[in-house]
CSV table of C-alpha atoms in Angstrom, one decimal:
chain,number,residue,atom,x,y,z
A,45,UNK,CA,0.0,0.0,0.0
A,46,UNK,CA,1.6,3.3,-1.1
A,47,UNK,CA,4.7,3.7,-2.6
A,48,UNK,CA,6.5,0.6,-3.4
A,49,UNK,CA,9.7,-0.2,-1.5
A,50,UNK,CA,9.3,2.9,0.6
A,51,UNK,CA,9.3,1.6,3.8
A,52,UNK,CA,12.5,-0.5,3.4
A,53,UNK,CA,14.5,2.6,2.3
A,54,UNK,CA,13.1,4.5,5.7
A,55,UNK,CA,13.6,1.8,7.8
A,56,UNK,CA,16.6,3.1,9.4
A,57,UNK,CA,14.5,6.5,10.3
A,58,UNK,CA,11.9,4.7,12.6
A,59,UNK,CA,11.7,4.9,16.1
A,60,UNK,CA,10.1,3.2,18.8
A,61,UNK,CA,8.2,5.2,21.1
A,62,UNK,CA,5.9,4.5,24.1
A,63,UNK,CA,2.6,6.6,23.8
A,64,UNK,CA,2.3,7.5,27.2
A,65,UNK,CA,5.8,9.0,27.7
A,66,UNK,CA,4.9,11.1,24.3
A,67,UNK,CA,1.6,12.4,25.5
A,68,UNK,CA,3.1,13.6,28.6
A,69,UNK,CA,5.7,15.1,27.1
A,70,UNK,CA,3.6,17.2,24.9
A,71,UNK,CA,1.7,18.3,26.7
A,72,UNK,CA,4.0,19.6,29.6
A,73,UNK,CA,6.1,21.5,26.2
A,74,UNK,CA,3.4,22.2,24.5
A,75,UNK,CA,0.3,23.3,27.0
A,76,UNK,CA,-2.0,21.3,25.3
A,77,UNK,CA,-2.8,17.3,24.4
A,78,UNK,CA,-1.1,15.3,21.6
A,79,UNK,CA,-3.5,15.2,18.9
A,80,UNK,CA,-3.4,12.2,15.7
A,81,UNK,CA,-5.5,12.3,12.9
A,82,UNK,CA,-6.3,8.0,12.4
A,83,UNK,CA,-6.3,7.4,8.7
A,84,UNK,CA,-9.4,5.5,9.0
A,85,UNK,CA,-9.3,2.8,6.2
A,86,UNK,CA,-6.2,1.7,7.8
A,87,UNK,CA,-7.4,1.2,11.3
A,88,UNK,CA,-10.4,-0.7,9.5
A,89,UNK,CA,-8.7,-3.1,7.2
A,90,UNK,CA,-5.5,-3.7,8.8
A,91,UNK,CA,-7.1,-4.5,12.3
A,92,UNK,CA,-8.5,-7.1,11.0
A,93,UNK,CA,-8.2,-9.7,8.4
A,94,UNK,CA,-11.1,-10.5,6.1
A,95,UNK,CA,-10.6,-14.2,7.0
A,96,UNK,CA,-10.4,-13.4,10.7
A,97,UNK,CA,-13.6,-11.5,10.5
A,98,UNK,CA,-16.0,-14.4,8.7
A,99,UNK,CA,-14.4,-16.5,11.4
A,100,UNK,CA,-15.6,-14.1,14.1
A,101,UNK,CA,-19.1,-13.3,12.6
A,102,UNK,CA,-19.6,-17.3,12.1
A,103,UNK,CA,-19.1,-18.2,15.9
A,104,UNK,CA,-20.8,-14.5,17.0
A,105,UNK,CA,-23.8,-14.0,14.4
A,106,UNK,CA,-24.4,-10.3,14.2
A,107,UNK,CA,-21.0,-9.0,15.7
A,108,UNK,CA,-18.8,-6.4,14.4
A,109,UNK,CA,-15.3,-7.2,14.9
A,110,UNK,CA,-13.6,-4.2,12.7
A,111,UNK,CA,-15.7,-1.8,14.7
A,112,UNK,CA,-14.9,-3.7,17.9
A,113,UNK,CA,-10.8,-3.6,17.9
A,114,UNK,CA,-11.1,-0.3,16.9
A,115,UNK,CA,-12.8,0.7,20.4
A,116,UNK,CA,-10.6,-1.8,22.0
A,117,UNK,CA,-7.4,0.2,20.6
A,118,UNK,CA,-9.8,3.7,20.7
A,119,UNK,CA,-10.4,3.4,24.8
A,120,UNK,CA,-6.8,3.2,26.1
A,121,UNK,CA,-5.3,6.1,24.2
A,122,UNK,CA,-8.1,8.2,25.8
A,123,UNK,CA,-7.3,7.2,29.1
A,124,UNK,CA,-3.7,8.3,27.9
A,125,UNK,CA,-5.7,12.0,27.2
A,126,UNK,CA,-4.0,11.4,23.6
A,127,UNK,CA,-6.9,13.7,21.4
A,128,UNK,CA,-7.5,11.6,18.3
A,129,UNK,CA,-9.9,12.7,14.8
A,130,UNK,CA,-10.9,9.9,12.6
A,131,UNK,CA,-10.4,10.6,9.4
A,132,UNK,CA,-12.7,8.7,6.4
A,133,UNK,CA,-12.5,8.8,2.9
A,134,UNK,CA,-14.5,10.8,0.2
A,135,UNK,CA,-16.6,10.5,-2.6
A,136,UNK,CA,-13.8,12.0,-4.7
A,137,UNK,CA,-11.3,9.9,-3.7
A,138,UNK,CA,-9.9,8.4,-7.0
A,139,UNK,CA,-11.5,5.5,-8.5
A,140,UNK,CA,-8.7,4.0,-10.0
A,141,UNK,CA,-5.7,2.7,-7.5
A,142,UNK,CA,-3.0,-0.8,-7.6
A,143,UNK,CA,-4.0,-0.8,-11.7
A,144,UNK,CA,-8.4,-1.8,-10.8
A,145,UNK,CA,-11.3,-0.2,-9.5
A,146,UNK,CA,-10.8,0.8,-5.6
A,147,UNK,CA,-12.9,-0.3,-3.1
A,148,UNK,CA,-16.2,2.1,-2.7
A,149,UNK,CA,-16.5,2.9,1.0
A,150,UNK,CA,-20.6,3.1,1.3
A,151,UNK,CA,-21.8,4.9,3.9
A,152,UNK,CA,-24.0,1.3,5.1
A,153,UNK,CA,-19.9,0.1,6.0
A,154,UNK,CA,-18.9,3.1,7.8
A,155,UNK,CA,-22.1,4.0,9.7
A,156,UNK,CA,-21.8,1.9,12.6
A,157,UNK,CA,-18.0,3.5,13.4
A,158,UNK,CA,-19.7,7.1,13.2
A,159,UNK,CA,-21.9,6.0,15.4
A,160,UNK,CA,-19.8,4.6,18.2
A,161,UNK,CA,-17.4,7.6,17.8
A,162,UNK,CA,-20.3,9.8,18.4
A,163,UNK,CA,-21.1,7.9,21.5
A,164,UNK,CA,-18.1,8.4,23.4
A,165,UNK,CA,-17.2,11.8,21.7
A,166,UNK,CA,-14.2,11.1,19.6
A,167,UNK,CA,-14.8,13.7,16.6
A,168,UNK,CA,-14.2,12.2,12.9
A,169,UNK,CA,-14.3,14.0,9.8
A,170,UNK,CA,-14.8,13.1,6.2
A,171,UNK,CA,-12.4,14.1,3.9
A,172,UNK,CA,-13.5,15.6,0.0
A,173,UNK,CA,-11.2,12.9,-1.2
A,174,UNK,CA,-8.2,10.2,0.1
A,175,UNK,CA,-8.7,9.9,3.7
A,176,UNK,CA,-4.9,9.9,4.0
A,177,UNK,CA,-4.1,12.9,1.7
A,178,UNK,CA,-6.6,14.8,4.0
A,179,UNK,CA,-4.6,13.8,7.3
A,180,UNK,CA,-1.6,15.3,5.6
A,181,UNK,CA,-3.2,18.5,5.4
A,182,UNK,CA,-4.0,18.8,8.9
A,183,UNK,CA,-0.6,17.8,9.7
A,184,UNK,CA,1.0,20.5,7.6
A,185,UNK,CA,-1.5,23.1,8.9
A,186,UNK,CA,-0.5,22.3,13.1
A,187,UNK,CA,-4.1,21.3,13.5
A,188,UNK,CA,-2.6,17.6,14.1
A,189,UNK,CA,0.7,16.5,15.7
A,190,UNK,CA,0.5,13.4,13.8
A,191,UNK,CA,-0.6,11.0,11.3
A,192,UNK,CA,-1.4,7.7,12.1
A,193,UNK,CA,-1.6,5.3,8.9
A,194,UNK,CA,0.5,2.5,7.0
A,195,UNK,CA,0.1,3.8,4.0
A,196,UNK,CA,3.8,6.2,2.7
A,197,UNK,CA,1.8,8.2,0.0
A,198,UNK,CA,0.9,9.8,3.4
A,199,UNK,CA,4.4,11.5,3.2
A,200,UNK,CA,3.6,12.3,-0.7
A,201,UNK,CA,1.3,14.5,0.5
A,202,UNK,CA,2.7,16.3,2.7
A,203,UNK,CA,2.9,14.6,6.3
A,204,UNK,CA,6.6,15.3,8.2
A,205,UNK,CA,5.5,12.6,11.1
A,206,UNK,CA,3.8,9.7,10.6
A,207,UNK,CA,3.2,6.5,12.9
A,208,UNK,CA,2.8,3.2,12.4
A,209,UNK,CA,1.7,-0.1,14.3
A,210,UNK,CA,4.7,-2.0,16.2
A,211,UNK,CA,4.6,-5.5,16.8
A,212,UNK,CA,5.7,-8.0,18.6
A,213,UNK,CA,7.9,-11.3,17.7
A,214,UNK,CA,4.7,-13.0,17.3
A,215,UNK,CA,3.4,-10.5,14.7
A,216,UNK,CA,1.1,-8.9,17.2
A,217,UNK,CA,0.2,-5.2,17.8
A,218,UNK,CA,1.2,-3.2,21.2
A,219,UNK,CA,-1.3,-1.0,22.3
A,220,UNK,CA,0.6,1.8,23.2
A,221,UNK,CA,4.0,1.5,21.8
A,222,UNK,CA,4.4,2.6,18.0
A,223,UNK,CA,7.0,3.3,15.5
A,224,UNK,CA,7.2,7.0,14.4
A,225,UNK,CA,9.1,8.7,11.2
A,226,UNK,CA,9.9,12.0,11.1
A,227,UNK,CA,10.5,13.9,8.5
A,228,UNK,CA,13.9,15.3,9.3
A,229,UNK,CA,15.2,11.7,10.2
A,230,UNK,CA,13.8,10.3,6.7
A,231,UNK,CA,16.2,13.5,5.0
A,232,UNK,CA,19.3,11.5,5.5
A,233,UNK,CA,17.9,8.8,4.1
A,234,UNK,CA,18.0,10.4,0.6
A,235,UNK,CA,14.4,11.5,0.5
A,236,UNK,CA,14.1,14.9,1.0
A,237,UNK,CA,10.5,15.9,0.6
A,238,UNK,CA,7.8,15.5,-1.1
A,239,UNK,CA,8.6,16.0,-4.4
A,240,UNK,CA,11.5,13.8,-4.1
A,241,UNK,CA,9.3,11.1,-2.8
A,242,UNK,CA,6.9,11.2,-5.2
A,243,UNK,CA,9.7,10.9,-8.1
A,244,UNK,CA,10.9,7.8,-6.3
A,245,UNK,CA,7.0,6.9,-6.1
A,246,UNK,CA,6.7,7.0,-9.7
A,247,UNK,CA,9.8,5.2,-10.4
A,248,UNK,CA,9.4,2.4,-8.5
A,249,UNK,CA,5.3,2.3,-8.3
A,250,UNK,CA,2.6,3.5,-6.7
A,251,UNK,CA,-1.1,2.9,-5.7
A,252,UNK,CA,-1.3,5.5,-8.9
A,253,UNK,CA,1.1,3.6,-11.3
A,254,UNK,CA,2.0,0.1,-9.9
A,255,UNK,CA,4.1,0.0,-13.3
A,256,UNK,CA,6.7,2.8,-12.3
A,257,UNK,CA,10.0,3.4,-15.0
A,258,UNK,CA,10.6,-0.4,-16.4
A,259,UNK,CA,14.3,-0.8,-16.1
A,260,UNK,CA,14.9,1.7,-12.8
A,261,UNK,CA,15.1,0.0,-9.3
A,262,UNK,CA,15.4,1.2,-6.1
A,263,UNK,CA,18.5,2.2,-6.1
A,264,UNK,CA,18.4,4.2,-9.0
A,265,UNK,CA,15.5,5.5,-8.1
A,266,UNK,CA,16.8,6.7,-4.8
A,267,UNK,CA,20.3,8.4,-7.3
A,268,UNK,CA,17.7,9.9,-9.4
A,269,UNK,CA,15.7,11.2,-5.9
A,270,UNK,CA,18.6,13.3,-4.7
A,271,UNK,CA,18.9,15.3,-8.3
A,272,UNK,CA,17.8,18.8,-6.8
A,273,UNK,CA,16.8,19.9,-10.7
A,274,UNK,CA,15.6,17.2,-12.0
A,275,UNK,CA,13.3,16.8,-9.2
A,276,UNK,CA,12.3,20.5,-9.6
A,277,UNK,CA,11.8,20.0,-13.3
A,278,UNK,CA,9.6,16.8,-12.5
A,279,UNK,CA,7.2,18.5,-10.7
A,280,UNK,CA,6.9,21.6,-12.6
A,281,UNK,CA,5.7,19.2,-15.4
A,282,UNK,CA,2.1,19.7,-16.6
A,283,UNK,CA,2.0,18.9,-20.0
A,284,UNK,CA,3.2,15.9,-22.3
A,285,UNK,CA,5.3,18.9,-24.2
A,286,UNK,CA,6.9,19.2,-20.1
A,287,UNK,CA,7.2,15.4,-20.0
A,288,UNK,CA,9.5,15.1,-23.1
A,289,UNK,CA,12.1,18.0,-22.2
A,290,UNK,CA,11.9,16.6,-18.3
A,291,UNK,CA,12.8,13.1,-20.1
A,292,UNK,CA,16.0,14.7,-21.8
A,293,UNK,CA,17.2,15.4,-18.3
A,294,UNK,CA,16.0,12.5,-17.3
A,295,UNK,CA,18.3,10.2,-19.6
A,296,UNK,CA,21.3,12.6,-19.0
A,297,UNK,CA,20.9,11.9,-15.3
A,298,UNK,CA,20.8,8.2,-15.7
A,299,UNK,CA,23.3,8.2,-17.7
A,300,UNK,CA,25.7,10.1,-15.4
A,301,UNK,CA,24.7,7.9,-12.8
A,302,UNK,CA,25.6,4.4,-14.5
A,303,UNK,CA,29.0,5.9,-15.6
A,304,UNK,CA,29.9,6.3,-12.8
A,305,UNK,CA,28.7,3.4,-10.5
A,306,UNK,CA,27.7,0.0,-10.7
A,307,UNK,CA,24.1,0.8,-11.6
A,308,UNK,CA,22.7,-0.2,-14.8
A,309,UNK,CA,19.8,0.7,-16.8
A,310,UNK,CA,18.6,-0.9,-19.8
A,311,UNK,CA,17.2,1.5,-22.5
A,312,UNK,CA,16.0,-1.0,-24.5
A,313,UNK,CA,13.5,-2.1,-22.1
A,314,UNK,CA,12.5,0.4,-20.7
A,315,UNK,CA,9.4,2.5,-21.4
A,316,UNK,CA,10.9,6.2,-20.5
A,317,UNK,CA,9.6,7.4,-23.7
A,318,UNK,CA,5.9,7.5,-21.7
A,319,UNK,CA,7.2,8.4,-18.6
A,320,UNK,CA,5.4,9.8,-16.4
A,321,UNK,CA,1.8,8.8,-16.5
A,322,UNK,CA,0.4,12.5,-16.7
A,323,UNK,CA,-2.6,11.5,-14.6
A,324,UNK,CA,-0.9,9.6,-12.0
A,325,UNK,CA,1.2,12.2,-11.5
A,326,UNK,CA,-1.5,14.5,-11.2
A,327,UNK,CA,-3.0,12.4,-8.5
A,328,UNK,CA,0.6,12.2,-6.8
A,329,UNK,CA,0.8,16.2,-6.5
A,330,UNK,CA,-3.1,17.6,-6.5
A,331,UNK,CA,-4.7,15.2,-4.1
A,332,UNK,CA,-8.4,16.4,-3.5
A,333,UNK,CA,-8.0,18.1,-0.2
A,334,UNK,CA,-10.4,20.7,2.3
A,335,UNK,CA,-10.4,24.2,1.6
A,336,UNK,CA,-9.2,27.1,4.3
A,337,UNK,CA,-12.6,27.3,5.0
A,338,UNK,CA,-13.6,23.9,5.6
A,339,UNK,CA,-10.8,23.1,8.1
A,340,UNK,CA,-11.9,26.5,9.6
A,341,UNK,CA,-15.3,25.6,10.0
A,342,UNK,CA,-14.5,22.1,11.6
A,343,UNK,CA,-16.6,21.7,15.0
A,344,UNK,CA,-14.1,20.1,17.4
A,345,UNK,CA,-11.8,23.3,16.5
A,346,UNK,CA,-14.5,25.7,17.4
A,347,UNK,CA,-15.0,24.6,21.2
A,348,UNK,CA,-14.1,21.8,23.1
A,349,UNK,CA,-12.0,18.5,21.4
A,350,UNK,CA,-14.0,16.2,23.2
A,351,UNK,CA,-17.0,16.0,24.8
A,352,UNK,CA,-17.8,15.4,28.7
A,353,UNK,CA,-19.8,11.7,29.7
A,354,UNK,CA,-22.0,13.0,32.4
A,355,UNK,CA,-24.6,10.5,34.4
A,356,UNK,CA,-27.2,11.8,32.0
A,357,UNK,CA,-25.7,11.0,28.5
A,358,UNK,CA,-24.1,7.9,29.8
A,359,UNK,CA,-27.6,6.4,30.6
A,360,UNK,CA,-27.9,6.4,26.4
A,361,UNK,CA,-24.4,5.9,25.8
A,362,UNK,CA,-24.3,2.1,27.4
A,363,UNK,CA,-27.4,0.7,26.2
A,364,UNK,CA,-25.9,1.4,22.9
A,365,UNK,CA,-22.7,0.3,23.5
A,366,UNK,CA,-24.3,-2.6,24.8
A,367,UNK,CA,-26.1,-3.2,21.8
A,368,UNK,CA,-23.8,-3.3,19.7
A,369,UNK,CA,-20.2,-4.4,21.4
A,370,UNK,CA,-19.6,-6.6,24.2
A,371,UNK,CA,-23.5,-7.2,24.9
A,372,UNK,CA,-22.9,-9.8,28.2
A,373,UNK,CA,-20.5,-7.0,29.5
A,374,UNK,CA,-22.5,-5.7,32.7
A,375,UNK,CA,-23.0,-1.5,33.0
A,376,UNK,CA,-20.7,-1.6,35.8
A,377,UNK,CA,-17.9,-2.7,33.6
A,378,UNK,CA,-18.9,-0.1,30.7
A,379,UNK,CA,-18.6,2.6,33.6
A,380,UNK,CA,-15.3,1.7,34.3
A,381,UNK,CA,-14.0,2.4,31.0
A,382,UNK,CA,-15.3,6.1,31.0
A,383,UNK,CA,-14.4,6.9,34.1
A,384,UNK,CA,-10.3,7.3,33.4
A,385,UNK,CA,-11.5,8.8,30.4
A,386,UNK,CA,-13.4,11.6,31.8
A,387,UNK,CA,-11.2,12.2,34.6
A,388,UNK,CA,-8.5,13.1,31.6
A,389,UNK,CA,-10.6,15.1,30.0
A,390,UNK,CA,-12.0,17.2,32.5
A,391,UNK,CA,-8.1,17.9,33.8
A,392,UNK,CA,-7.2,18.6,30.8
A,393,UNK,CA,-9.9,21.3,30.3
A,394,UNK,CA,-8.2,22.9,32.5
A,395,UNK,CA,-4.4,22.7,32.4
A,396,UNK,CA,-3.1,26.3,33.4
A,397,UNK,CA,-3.3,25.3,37.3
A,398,UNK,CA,0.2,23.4,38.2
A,399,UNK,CA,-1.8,21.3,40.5
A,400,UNK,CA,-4.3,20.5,37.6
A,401,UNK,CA,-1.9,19.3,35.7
A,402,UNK,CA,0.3,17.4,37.5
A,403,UNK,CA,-2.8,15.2,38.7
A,404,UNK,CA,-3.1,14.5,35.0
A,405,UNK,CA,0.2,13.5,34.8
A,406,UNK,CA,-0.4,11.1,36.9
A,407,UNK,CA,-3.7,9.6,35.2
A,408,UNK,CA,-1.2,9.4,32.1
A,409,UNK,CA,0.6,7.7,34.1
A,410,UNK,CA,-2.4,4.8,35.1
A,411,UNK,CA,-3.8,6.0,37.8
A,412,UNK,CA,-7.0,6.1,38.0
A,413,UNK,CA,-10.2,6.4,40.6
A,414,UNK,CA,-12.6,3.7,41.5
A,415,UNK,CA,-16.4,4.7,39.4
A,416,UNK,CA,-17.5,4.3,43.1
A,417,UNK,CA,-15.2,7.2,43.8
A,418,UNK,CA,-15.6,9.1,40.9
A,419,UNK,CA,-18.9,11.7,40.9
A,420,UNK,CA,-20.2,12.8,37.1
């Protein structure tokens, strides 16, 4: 997913870091919570497998597994007062990705995920187009911290930090330890921004070209990445009379290049006379994004992140819960999973007492009150 061999050139940029240390951190530097925007697709399809959920809705007619690890992996990161915006996919999202028609996200698939965000107040927005495109923006604006996705066109876009799932020996997610890339770590790697990326995209493939430059590798591909002008001259492009001076560059560069390594590339068989796919690279560059406006307008911006569970909302929050995840759970046991999660939130509404805050450094830090303690 994404661009193709990304992730092994980066490798080397990732870190390991425990979510809990990070959201206290940022907020003591910062003054406010550590916000990620959650690719949603991602969380979705890469929770679970397709197999894994027949199996599931076999043995448990009428469950929702998808839905239900994402509140299992949703709940703990509020405890952690980490804000989080889910962000979904638009109708103008492009229909054509990986070379055959993308999967149409109907509304009938998502519904039941807007509806459990609703009920325990985590705000989601639907983006004009690519759900991960859209993330980017917010990124790039400060309206984010972070992106959370798998997928690298992320950093195509736009998006200097991104995280991704860690696992285990066993293959297995950790809840609250990730791997994060930053932008200024993946430099020294040879990528250094966007546009370079996206050149590397569409040499080696991409959801928009799975094909790429027949004939160039990676490591060409990462050579030709670094060429400051013909990078420049590769975005500039808008037309096919662009594309054919950009290719005159092009072949110089590659030909510099095998001179004067080991590197070879076979003219022959390649198809750099047709390189780049105009439209893909269109899709690379011009994503279908928000408008100022938009993002202006966006609710959880205007007022308050998060909502509050009170005793009153809480009496229609369960049932539904309830009655749709974990129905032989008792109330009792729904209650305690909102409790540390309001006891963040309400600190963190108000963070500019010293004693306010560092008794929410210590609910980051797991502790939290008995519901018998605790008065909504």
């Amino acid at each position: 997913m994404g661009i193709y061999h990304f992730w092994n050139v980066v490798n080397e940029a990732g870190r390991e870091r425990s979510l809990a240390q990070w959201a206290a951190k940022h907020l003591k530097e910062h003054g406010r919570p550590l916000r990620i925007a959650i690719d949603e697709a991602h969380w979705r399809f890469k929770n679970i497998t397709d197999a894994k959920e027949a199996e599931i809705q076999e043995k448990s007619p009428g469950s929702h597994p998808r839905e239900t690890a994402i509140l299992e992996r949703t709940l703990p990161l509020l405890r952690l007062g980490i804000q989080l915006l889910f962000v979904f996919d638009g109708e103008r999202r492009p229909e054509m990705k990986k070379g055959s028609k993308r999967y149409f996200q109907r509304e009938a698939t998502t519904a039941l995920l807007k509806g459990m965000l609703d009920h325990i107040y985590v705000p989601w927005h639907q983006a004009p187009g690519e759900a991960e495109a859209e993330c980017a923006l917010l990124q790039q604006k400060g309206l984010v911290d972070a992106v959370w996705s798998e997928d690298s066109d992320s950093f195509m876009f736009g998006c200097t930090l991104l995280i991704k799932d860690l696992r285990n020996g066993k293959n297995q997610k950790l809840k609250e330890e990730t791997q994060s890339f930053d932008m200024k770590d993946i430099r020294k790697t040879g990528l250094f921004n966007k546009k370079s990326i996206t050149l590397f995209g569409m040499l080696t493939g991409c959801d928009y070209d799975s094909a790429g430059l027949r004939g160039c590798g990676e490591a060409m591909a990462r050579q030709l990445a670094k060429k400051g002008g013909l990078v420049e001259g590769f975005w500039r492009i808008q037309t096919e009379a662009d594309a054919a001076g950009w290719r005159m560059l092009l072949e110089e560069e590659i030909e510099m290049i095998t001179s004067g390594s080991n590197l070879s590339f076979n003219k022959q068989r390649s198809d750099i006379r047709s390189f780049p796919a105009l439209q893909a690279l269109r899709n690379c560059r011009n994503p279908v994004i928000s408008d100022a406006a938009t993002l202006d307008s966006l609710p959880f911006l205007q007022g308050e992140w998060y909502g509050t569970h009170t005793t009153e909302n809480l009496k229609v929050t369960i049932p539904w819960m309830q009655a749709h995840f974990f129905s032989r759970k008792a109330t009792i046991w729904w209650v305690e999973q909102f409790v540390p999660v309001t006891i963040n939130q309400r600190f963190l509404k108000n963070d500019s007492k010293s004693s306010t805050r560092a008794k929410c450094f210590l609910v980051l830090r797991g502790l939290s009150l008995s519901w018998r303690e605790f008065i909504f």
